[in-house]
Coordinates of C-alpha atoms in Angstrom, one line a residue:
Chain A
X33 CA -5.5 4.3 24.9
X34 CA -9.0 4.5 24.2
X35 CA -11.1 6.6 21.2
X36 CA -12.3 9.3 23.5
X37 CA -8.6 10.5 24.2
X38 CA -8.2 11.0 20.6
X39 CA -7.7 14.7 19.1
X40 CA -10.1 16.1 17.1
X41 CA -10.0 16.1 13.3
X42 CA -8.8 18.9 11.5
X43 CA -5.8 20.6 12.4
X44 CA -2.0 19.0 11.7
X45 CA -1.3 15.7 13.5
X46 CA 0.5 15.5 16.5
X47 CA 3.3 12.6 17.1
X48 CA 4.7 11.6 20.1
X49 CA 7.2 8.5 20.1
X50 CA 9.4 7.4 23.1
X51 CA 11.7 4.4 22.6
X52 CA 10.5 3.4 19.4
X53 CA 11.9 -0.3 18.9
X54 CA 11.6 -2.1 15.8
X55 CA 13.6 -5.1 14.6
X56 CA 13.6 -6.5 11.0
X57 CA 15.8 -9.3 9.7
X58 CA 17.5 -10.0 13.5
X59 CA 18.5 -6.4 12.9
X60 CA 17.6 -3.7 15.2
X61 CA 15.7 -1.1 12.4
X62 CA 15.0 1.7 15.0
X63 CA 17.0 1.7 18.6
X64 CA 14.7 3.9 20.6
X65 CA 13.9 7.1 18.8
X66 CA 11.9 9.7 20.4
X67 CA 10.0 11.9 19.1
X68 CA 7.4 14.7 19.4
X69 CA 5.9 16.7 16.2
X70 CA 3.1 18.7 15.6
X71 CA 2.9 20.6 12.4
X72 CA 5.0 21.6 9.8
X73 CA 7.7 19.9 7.4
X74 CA 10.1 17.3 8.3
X75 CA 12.8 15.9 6.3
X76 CA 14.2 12.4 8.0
X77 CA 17.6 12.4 6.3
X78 CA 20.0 9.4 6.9
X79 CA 22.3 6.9 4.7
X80 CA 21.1 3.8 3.3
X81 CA 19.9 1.2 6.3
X82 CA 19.6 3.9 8.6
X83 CA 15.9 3.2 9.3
X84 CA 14.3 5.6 7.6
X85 CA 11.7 3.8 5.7
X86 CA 11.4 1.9 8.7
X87 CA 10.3 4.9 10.7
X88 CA 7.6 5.9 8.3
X89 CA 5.9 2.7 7.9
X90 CA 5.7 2.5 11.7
X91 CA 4.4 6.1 11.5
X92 CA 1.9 5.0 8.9
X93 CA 0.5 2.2 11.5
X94 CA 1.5 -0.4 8.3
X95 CA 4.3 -2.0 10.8
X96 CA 3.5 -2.5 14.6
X97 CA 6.4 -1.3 16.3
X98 CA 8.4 -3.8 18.9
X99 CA 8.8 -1.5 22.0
X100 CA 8.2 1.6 23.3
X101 CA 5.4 4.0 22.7
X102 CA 3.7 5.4 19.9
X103 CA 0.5 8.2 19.7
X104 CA -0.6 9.9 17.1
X105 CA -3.8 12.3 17.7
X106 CA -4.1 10.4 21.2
X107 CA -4.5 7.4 19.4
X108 CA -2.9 4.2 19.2
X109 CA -2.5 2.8 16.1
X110 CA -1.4 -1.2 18.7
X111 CA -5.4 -0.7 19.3
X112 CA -7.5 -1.7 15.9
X113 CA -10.1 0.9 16.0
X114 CA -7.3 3.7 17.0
X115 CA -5.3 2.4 14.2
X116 CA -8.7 3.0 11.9
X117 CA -9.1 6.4 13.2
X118 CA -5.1 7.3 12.3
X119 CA -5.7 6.0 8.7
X120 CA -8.3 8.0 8.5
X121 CA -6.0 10.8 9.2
X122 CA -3.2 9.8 7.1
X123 CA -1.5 10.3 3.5
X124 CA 1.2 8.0 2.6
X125 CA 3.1 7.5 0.2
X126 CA 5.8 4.4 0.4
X127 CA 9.1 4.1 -1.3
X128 CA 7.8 1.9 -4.0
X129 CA 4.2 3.0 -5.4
X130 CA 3.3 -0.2 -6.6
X131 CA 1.5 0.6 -9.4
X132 CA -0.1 -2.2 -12.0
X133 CA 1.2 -0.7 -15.5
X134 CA -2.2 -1.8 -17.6
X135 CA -4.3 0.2 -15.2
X136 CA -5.3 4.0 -16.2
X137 CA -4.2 6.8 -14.0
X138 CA -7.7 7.7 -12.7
X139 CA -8.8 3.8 -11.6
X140 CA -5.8 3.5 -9.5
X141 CA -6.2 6.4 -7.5
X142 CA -9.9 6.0 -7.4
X143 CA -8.7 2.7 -6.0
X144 CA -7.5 4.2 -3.2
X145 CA -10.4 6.5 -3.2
X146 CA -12.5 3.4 -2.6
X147 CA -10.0 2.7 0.2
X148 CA -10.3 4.8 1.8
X149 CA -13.6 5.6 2.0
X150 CA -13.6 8.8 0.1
X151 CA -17.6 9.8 -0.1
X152 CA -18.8 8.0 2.9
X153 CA -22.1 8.7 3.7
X154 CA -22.8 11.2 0.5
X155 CA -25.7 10.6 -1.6
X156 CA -23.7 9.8 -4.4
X157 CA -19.8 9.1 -3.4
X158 CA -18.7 7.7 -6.7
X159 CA -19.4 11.3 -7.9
X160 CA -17.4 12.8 -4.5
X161 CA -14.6 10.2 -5.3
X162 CA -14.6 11.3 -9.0
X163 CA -13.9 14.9 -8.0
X164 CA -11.7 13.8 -5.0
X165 CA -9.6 12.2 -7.9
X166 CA -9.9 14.9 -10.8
X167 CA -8.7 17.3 -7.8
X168 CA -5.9 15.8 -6.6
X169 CA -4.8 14.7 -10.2
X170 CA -4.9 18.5 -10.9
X171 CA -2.7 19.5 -7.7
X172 CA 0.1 17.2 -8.7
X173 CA -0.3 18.2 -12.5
X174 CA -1.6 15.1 -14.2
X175 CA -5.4 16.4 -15.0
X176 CA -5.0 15.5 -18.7
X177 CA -3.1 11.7 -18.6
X178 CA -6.6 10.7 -16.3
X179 CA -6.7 8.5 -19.4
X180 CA -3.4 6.8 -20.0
X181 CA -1.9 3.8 -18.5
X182 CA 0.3 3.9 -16.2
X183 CA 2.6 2.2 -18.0
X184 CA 2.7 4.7 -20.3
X185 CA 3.9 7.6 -17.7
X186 CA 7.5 8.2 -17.2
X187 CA 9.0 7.6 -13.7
X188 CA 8.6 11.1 -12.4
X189 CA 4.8 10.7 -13.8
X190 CA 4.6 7.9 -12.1
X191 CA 6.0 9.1 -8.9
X192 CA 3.3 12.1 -8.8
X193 CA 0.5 9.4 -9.2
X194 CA 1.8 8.0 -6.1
X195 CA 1.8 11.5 -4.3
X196 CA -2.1 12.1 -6.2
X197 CA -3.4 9.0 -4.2
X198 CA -1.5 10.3 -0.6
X199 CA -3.1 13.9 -1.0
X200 CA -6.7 12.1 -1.0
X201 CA -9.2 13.0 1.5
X202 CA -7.4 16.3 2.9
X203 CA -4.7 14.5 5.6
X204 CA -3.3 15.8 8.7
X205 CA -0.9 13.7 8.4
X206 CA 1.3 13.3 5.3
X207 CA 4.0 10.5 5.0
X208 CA 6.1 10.4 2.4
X209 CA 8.9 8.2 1.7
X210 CA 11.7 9.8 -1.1
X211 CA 8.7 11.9 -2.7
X212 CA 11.5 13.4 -4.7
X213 CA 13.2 10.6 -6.1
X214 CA 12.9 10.0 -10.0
X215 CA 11.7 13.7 -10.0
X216 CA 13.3 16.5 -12.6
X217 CA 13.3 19.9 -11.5
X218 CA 10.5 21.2 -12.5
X219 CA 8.6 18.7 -10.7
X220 CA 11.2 18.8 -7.6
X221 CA 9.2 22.6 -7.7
X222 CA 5.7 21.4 -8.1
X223 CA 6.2 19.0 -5.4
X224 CA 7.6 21.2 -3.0
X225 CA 4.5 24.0 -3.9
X226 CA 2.0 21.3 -2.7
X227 CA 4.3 20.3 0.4
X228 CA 4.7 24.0 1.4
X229 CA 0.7 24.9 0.9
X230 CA 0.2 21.8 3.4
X231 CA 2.4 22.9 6.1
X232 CA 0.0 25.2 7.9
X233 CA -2.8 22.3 8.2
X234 CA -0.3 18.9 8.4
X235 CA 1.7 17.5 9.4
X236 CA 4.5 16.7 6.4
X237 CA 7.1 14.0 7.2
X238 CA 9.4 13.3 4.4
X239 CA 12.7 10.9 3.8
X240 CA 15.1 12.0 1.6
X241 CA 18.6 11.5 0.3
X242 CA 18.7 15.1 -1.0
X243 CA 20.0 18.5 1.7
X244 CA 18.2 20.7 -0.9
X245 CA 14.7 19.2 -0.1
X246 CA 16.0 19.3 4.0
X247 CA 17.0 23.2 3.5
X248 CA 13.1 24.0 2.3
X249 CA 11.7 22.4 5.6
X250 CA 10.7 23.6 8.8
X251 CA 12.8 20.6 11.1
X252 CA 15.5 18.3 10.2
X253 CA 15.6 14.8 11.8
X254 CA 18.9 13.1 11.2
X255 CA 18.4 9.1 11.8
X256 CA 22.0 6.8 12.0
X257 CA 21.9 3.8 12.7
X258 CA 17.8 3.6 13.5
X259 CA 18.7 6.4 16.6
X260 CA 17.9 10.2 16.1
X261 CA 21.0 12.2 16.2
X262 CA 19.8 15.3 15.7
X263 CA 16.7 17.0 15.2
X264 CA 15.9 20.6 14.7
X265 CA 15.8 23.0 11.9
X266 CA 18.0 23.0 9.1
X267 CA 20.3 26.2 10.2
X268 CA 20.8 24.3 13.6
X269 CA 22.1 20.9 11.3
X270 CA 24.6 23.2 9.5
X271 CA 25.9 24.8 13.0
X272 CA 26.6 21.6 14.1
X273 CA 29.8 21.5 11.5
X274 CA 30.3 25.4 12.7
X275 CA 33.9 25.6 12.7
X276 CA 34.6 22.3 11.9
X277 CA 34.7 22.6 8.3
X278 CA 37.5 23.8 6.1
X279 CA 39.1 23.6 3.0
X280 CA 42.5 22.5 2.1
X281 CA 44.4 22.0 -0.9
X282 CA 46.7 19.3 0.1
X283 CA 45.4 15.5 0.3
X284 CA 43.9 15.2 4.2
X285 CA 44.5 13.2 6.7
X286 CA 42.3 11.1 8.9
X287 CA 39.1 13.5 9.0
X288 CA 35.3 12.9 9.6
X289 CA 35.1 13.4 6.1
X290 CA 36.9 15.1 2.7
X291 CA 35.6 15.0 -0.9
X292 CA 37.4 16.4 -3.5
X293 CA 35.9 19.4 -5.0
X294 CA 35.9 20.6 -8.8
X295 CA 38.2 23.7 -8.0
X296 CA 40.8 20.7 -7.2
X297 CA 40.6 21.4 -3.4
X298 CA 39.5 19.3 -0.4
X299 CA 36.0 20.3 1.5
X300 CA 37.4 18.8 4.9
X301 CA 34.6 17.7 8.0
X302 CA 36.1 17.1 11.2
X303 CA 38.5 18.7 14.0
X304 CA 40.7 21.5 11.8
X305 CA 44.0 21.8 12.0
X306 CA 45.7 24.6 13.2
X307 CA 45.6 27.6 10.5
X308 CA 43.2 25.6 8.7
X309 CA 40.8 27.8 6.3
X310 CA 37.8 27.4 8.0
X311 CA 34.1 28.4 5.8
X312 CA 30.3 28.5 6.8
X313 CA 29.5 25.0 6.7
X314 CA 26.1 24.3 4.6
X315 CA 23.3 21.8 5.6
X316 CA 25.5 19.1 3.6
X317 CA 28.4 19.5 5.9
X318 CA 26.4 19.2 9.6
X319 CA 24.6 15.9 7.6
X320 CA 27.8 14.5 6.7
X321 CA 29.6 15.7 10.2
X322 CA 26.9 13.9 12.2
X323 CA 26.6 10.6 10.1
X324 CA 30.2 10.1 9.8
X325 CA 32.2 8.5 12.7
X326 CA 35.0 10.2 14.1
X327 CA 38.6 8.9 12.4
X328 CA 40.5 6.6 14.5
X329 CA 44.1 7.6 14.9
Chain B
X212 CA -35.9 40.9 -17.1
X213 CA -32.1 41.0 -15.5
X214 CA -30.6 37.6 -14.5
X215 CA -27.7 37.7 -11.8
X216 CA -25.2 35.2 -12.1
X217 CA -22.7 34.0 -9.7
X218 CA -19.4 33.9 -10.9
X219 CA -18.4 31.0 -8.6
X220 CA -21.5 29.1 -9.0
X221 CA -20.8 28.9 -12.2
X222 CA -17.3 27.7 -12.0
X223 CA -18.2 25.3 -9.9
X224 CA -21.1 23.7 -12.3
X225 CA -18.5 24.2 -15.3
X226 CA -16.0 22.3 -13.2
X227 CA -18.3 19.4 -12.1
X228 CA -19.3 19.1 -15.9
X229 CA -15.6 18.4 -17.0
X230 CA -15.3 16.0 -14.0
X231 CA -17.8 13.9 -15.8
X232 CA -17.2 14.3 -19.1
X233 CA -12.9 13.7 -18.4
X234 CA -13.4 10.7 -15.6
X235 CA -13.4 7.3 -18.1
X236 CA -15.9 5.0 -18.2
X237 CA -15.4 1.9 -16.0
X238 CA -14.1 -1.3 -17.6
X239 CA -16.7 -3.6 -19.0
X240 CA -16.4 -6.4 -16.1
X241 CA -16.7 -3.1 -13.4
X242 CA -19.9 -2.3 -16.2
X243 CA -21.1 -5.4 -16.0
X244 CA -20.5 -6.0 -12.3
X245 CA -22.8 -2.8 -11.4
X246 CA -25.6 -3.9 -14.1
X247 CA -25.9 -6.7 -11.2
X248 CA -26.3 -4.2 -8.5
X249 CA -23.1 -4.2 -7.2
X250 CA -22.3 -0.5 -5.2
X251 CA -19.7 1.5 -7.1
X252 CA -17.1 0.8 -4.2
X253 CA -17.4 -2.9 -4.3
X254 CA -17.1 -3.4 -8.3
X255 CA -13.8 -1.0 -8.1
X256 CA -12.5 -4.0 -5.3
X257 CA -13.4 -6.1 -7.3
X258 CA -12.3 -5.2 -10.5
X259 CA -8.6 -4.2 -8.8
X260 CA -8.4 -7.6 -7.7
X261 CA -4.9 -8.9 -8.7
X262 CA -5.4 -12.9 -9.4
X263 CA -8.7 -11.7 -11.8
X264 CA -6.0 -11.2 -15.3
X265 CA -6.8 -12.6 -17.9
X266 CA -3.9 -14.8 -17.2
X267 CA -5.6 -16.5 -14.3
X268 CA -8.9 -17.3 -16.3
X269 CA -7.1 -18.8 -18.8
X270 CA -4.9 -21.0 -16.5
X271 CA -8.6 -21.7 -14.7
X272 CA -10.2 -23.0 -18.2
X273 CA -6.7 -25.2 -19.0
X274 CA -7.0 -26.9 -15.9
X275 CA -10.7 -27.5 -15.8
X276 CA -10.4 -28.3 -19.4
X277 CA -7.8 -31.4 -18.3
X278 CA -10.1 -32.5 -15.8
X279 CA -12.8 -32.4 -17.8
X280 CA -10.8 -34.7 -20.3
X281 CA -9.9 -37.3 -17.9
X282 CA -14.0 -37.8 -17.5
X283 CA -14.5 -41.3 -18.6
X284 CA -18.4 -42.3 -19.0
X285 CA -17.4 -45.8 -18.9
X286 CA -16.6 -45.8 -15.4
X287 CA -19.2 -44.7 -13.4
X288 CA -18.2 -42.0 -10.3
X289 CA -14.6 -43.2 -11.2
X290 CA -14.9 -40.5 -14.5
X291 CA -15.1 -37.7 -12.1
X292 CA -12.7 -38.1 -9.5
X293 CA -9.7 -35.6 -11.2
X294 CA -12.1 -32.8 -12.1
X295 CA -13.5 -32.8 -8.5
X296 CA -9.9 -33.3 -7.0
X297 CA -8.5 -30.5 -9.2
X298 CA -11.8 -28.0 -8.8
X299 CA -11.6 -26.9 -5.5
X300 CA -7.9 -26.1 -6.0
X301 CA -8.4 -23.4 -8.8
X302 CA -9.8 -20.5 -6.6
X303 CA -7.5 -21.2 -3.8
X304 CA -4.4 -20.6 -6.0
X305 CA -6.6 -17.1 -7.3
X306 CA -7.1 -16.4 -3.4
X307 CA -3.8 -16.8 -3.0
X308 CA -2.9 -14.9 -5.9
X309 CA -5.2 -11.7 -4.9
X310 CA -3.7 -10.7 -1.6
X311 CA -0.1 -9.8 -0.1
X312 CA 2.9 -7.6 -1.4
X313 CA 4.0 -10.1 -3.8
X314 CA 0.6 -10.2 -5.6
X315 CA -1.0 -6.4 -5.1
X316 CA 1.6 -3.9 -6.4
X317 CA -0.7 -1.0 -4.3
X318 CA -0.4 -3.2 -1.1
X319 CA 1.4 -1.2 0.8
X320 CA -0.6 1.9 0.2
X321 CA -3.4 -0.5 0.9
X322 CA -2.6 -1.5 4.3
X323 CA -2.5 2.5 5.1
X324 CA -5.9 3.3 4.4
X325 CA -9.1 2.6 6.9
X326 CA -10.5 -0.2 4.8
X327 CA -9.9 -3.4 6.6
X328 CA -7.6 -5.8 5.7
X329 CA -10.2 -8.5 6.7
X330 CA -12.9 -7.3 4.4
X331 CA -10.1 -6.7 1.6
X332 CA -9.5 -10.3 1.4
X333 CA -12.4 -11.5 1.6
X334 CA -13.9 -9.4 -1.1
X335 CA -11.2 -10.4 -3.4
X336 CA -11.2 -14.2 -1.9
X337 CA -15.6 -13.8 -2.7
X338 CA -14.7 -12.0 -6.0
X339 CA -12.3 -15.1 -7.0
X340 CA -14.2 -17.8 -5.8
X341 CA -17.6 -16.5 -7.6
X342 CA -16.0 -15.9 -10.8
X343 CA -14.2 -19.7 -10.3
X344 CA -17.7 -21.4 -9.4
X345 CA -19.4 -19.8 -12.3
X346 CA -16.8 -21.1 -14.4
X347 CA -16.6 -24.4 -12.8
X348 CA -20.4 -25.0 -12.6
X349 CA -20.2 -24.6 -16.7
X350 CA -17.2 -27.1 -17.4
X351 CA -19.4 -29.9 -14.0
X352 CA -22.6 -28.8 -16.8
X353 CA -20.3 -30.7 -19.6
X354 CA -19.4 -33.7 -17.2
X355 CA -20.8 -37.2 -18.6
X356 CA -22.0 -38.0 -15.0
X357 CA -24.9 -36.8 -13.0
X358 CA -24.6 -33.1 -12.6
X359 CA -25.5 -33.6 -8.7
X360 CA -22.3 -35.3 -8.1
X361 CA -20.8 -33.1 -10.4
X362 CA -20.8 -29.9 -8.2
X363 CA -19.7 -31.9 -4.9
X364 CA -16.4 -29.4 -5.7
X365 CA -18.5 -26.5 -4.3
X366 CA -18.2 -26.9 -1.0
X367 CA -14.9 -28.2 -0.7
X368 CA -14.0 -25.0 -2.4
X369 CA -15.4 -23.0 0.3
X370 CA -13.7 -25.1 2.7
X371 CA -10.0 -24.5 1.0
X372 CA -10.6 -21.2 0.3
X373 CA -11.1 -19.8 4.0
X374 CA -8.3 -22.6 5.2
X375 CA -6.1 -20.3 3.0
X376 CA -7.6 -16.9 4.4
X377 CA -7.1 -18.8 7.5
X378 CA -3.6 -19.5 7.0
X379 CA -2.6 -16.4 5.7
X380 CA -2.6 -15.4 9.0
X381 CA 0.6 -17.2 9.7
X382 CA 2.6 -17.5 6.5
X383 CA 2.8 -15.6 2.7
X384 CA -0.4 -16.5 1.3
X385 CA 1.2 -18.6 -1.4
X386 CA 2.7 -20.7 1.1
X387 CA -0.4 -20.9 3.0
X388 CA -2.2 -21.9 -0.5
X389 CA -0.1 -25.1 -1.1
X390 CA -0.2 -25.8 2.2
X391 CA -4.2 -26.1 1.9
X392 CA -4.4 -27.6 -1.0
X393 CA -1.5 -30.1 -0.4
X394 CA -3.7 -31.3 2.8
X395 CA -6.7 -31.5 0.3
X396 CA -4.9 -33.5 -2.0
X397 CA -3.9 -36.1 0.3
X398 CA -6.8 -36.4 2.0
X399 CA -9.1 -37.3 -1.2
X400 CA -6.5 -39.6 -1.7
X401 CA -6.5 -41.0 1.4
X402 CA -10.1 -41.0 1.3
X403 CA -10.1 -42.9 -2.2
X404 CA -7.3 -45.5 -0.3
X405 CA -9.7 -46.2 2.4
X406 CA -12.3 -47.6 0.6
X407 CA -14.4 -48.9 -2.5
X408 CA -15.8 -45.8 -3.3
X409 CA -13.5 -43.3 -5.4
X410 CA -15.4 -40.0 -4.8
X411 CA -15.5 -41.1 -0.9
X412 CA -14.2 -37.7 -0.2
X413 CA -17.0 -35.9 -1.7
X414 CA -19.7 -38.2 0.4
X415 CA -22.1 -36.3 3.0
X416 CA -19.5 -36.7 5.6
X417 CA -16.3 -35.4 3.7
X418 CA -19.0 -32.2 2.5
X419 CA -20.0 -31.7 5.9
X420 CA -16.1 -31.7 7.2
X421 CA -15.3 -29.2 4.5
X422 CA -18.3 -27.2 5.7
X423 CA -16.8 -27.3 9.1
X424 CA -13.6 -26.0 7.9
X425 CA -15.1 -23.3 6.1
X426 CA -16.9 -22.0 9.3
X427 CA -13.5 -22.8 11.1
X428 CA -11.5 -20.9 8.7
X429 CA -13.4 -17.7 9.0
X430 CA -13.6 -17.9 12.5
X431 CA -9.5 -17.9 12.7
X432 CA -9.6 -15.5 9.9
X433 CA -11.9 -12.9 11.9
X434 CA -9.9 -13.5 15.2
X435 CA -6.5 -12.8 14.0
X436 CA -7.7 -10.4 11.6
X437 CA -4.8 -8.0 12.8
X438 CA -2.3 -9.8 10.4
X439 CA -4.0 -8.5 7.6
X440 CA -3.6 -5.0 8.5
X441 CA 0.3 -4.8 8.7
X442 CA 3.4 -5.7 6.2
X443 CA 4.8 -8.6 6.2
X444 CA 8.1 -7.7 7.2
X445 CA 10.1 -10.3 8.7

């Protein structure tokens, strides 16, 4: 794939995977997932090892990816100048931040400024990269620790210095990898303000642990085992445990899944049985229906 | 006389006043690093390179320090043989030390920006190796012998330095670093072995051999420059 295919700038990324491969360790991270986005929020929801970190650093063009196919605006990000062009495009922010606690707020996301190349080709870009940096220090809510170490910031602070450096430079395409983690409330709001104002101009992919943050998002993509099980939005992921979800009082037998709830009864997943007390099952229950293996009898 | 005012203009020049006035001022090496006409964008590379704590200068002026003490004036070219041997390792441990996950907390979010992962390292690997010459050229300065022979680690430097680039193409950069400077180390010693001359390895021929793995290095550097763009994830 050459340069001249690529899409224009401006406008939400477009991503279209088919077979993605990737092995790590001797283990296979992603077993062919497909996929084609354009626009919009996506949560990539999955249990621990399913791949999901995986996926966005191949997304991020950070890991080259074993087999299959991979464009992003037209571009490839196997071909060095492609791969350029994408980071151009591109927020990202990875699971772990990495950030040096003796360094101040504002010099590590100017870093990243500097990075990427925030004020190319202005008469004066330290003075764009300042204001790049005051601005996206204000969106995440940090315009008045600019000052302090990071070591000094707590570890939702922190986690929003992380997401300050991502939102540089306007991206089409924003990665981010457990944005929510570490995050109270309030900020769980704040960061879901600045997701939502994005949707309409990029591209937001986003792992998570939590359904909450997978119920505020345009698609659901449900990874097991480094394959895509399901993918659409998050009323379509709850309908998949449409009439397969009950509660009982009694201790279940062998079910997809049960958990105990704090009324004292059972929230069951699986094949009811008959007379069972079916309910409307919630973004939780078509998760947990997809990711757990059917009981062997 | 009636003056119109734009609201927004106004914001705007209010705004880009606080910009300046909040933004604080760059550290005294990024200070001092422009006041020698470094761009902005370099001295911020600079400055955020890893090896260059405090830590590392002081481990660079203990070990210069020893060699400098096992100088003896007594025995001519002999006195200089450890400070030479030891010099040219110093900034290849800080090369080492300035590039790769387990060094750069901000790697990661490094490696996802358009600034190459070539010119990243060798920004930091210049940065390292400047402030290590400068350092070094003051403790050769203090060296009994001839100050000539004293700064026959320069070049050598060079030499180890890009082997290490080079080979962090293929391994973890400290790896790749002790490979380098174990080779060095043997081969002064094998050099010294050889013949009568103790400081054979700093001779025209071993500085022109370094030269040629300088030139070597960055060649294998530049051509699998790729590596330096992607985590090392095995």
């Amino acid at each position: 794939m050459s340069m001249s295919q690529a899409r224009p700038r401006g406008g939400a990324a477009q991503i279209l995977a088919f077979g993605l491969r990737k092995r790590l360790d001797g283990t296979e991270a992603l077993s062919g997932v497909d996929l084609a986005l354009e626009g919009g929020v996506v949560t990539v929801l999955g249990p621990n090892g399913a791949g999901k970190t995986t996926l966005l650093r191949c997304l991020a063009t950070v890991l080259a990816i074993d087999d299959g196919s991979l464009l992003i605006d037209g571009l490839d990000p196997g071909h060095e100048s492609d791969r350029i062009e994408i980071r151009r495009r591109l927020g990202y922010l990875p699971q772990d931040v990495g950030l040096a606690e003796s360094v101040r707020v504002f010099d590590v996301v100017e870093y990243v400024a500097v990075l990427k190349d925030i004020g190319r080709g202005s008469a004066d870009p330290a003075r764009v990269r300042r204001h790049a940096v005051h601005d996206v220090l204000d969106q995440v809510g940090l315009a008045d620790r600019v000052a302090d170490k990071t070591g000094e910031l707590s570890g939702g602070m922190k986690r929003r210095v992380g997401l300050a450096q991502a939102l540089l430079g306007s991206p089409s395409l924003l990665l981010l990898d457990e944005p929510a983690a570490g995050l109270d409330p309030d900020e769980r709001l704040r960061l879901r303000s600045i997701i939502a104002e994005r949707r309409q101009r990029a591209t937001v992919i986003q792992s998570s642990h939590l359904t909450d943050e997978a119920a505020t998002s345009d698609r659901v993509l449900v990874l097991v085992d480094g394959r895509v099980v399901f993918v659409g939005p998050p009323a379509a992921l709850a309908a998949t445990a449409e009439g397969r979800t009950w509660v009982q009082h009694e201790t279940p037998g062998p079910v997809r899944a049960s958990w105990l709830q704090a009324d004292g009864s059972y929230r069951c997943l699986g094949t009811p049985p008959a007379g069972a007390q079916l309910v409307a099952p919630t973004i939780e229950d078509g998760y947990l229906f997809l990711r757990s293996p059917a009981p062997t009898h | 006389m009636s003056y119109t005012t734009d609201p927004a203009r106004i914001e705007r020049n209010w705004r880009a006043i606080t910009i300046e006035l909040d933004s604080p001022r760059p550290g005294r090496l990024e200070r001092m690093l422009q006041r020698l006409g470094l761009p902005t964008d370099v001295s911020r590379l600079v400055v955020a390179t890893p090896a260059l704590r405090r830590s590392w200068f002081v481990a660079l002026g203990l070990s210069m320090l020893i060699g400098l003490l096992a100088t003896d004036a007594a025995k001519p070219r002999d006195d200089l043989f450890v400070l030479l041997l030891i010099a040219p390792l110093v900034p290849t441990l800080g090369v080492a030390m300035a590039y790769g996950s387990n060094a750069d907390p901000a790697h990661e979010v490094g490696l996802a920006t358009p600034m190459s992962g070539l010119r990243l390292v060798l920004t930091r690997a210049a940065a390292v190796l400047g402030f290590s010459a400068a350092f070094l050229a003051l403790i050769s300065l203090l060296a009994p012998s001839a100050p000539a022979m004293a700064f026959g680690w320069l070049i050598p430097s060079f030499g180890l330095c890009s082997a290490t680039v080079a080979a962090m193409t293929f391994m973890a950069p400290r790896r790749a670093a002790t490979v380098a400077g174990t080779l060095w180390v043997l081969g002064v010693l094998i050099a010294r072995g050889a013949g009568d001359d103790p400081l054979a390895a700093f001779t025209v021929v071993g500085q022109v051999l370094m030269a040629v793995v300088a030139v070597v290095g960055l060649v294998v550097a530049v051509q699998r420059r790729d590596r330096f763009d992607l985590l090392a994830v095995r």
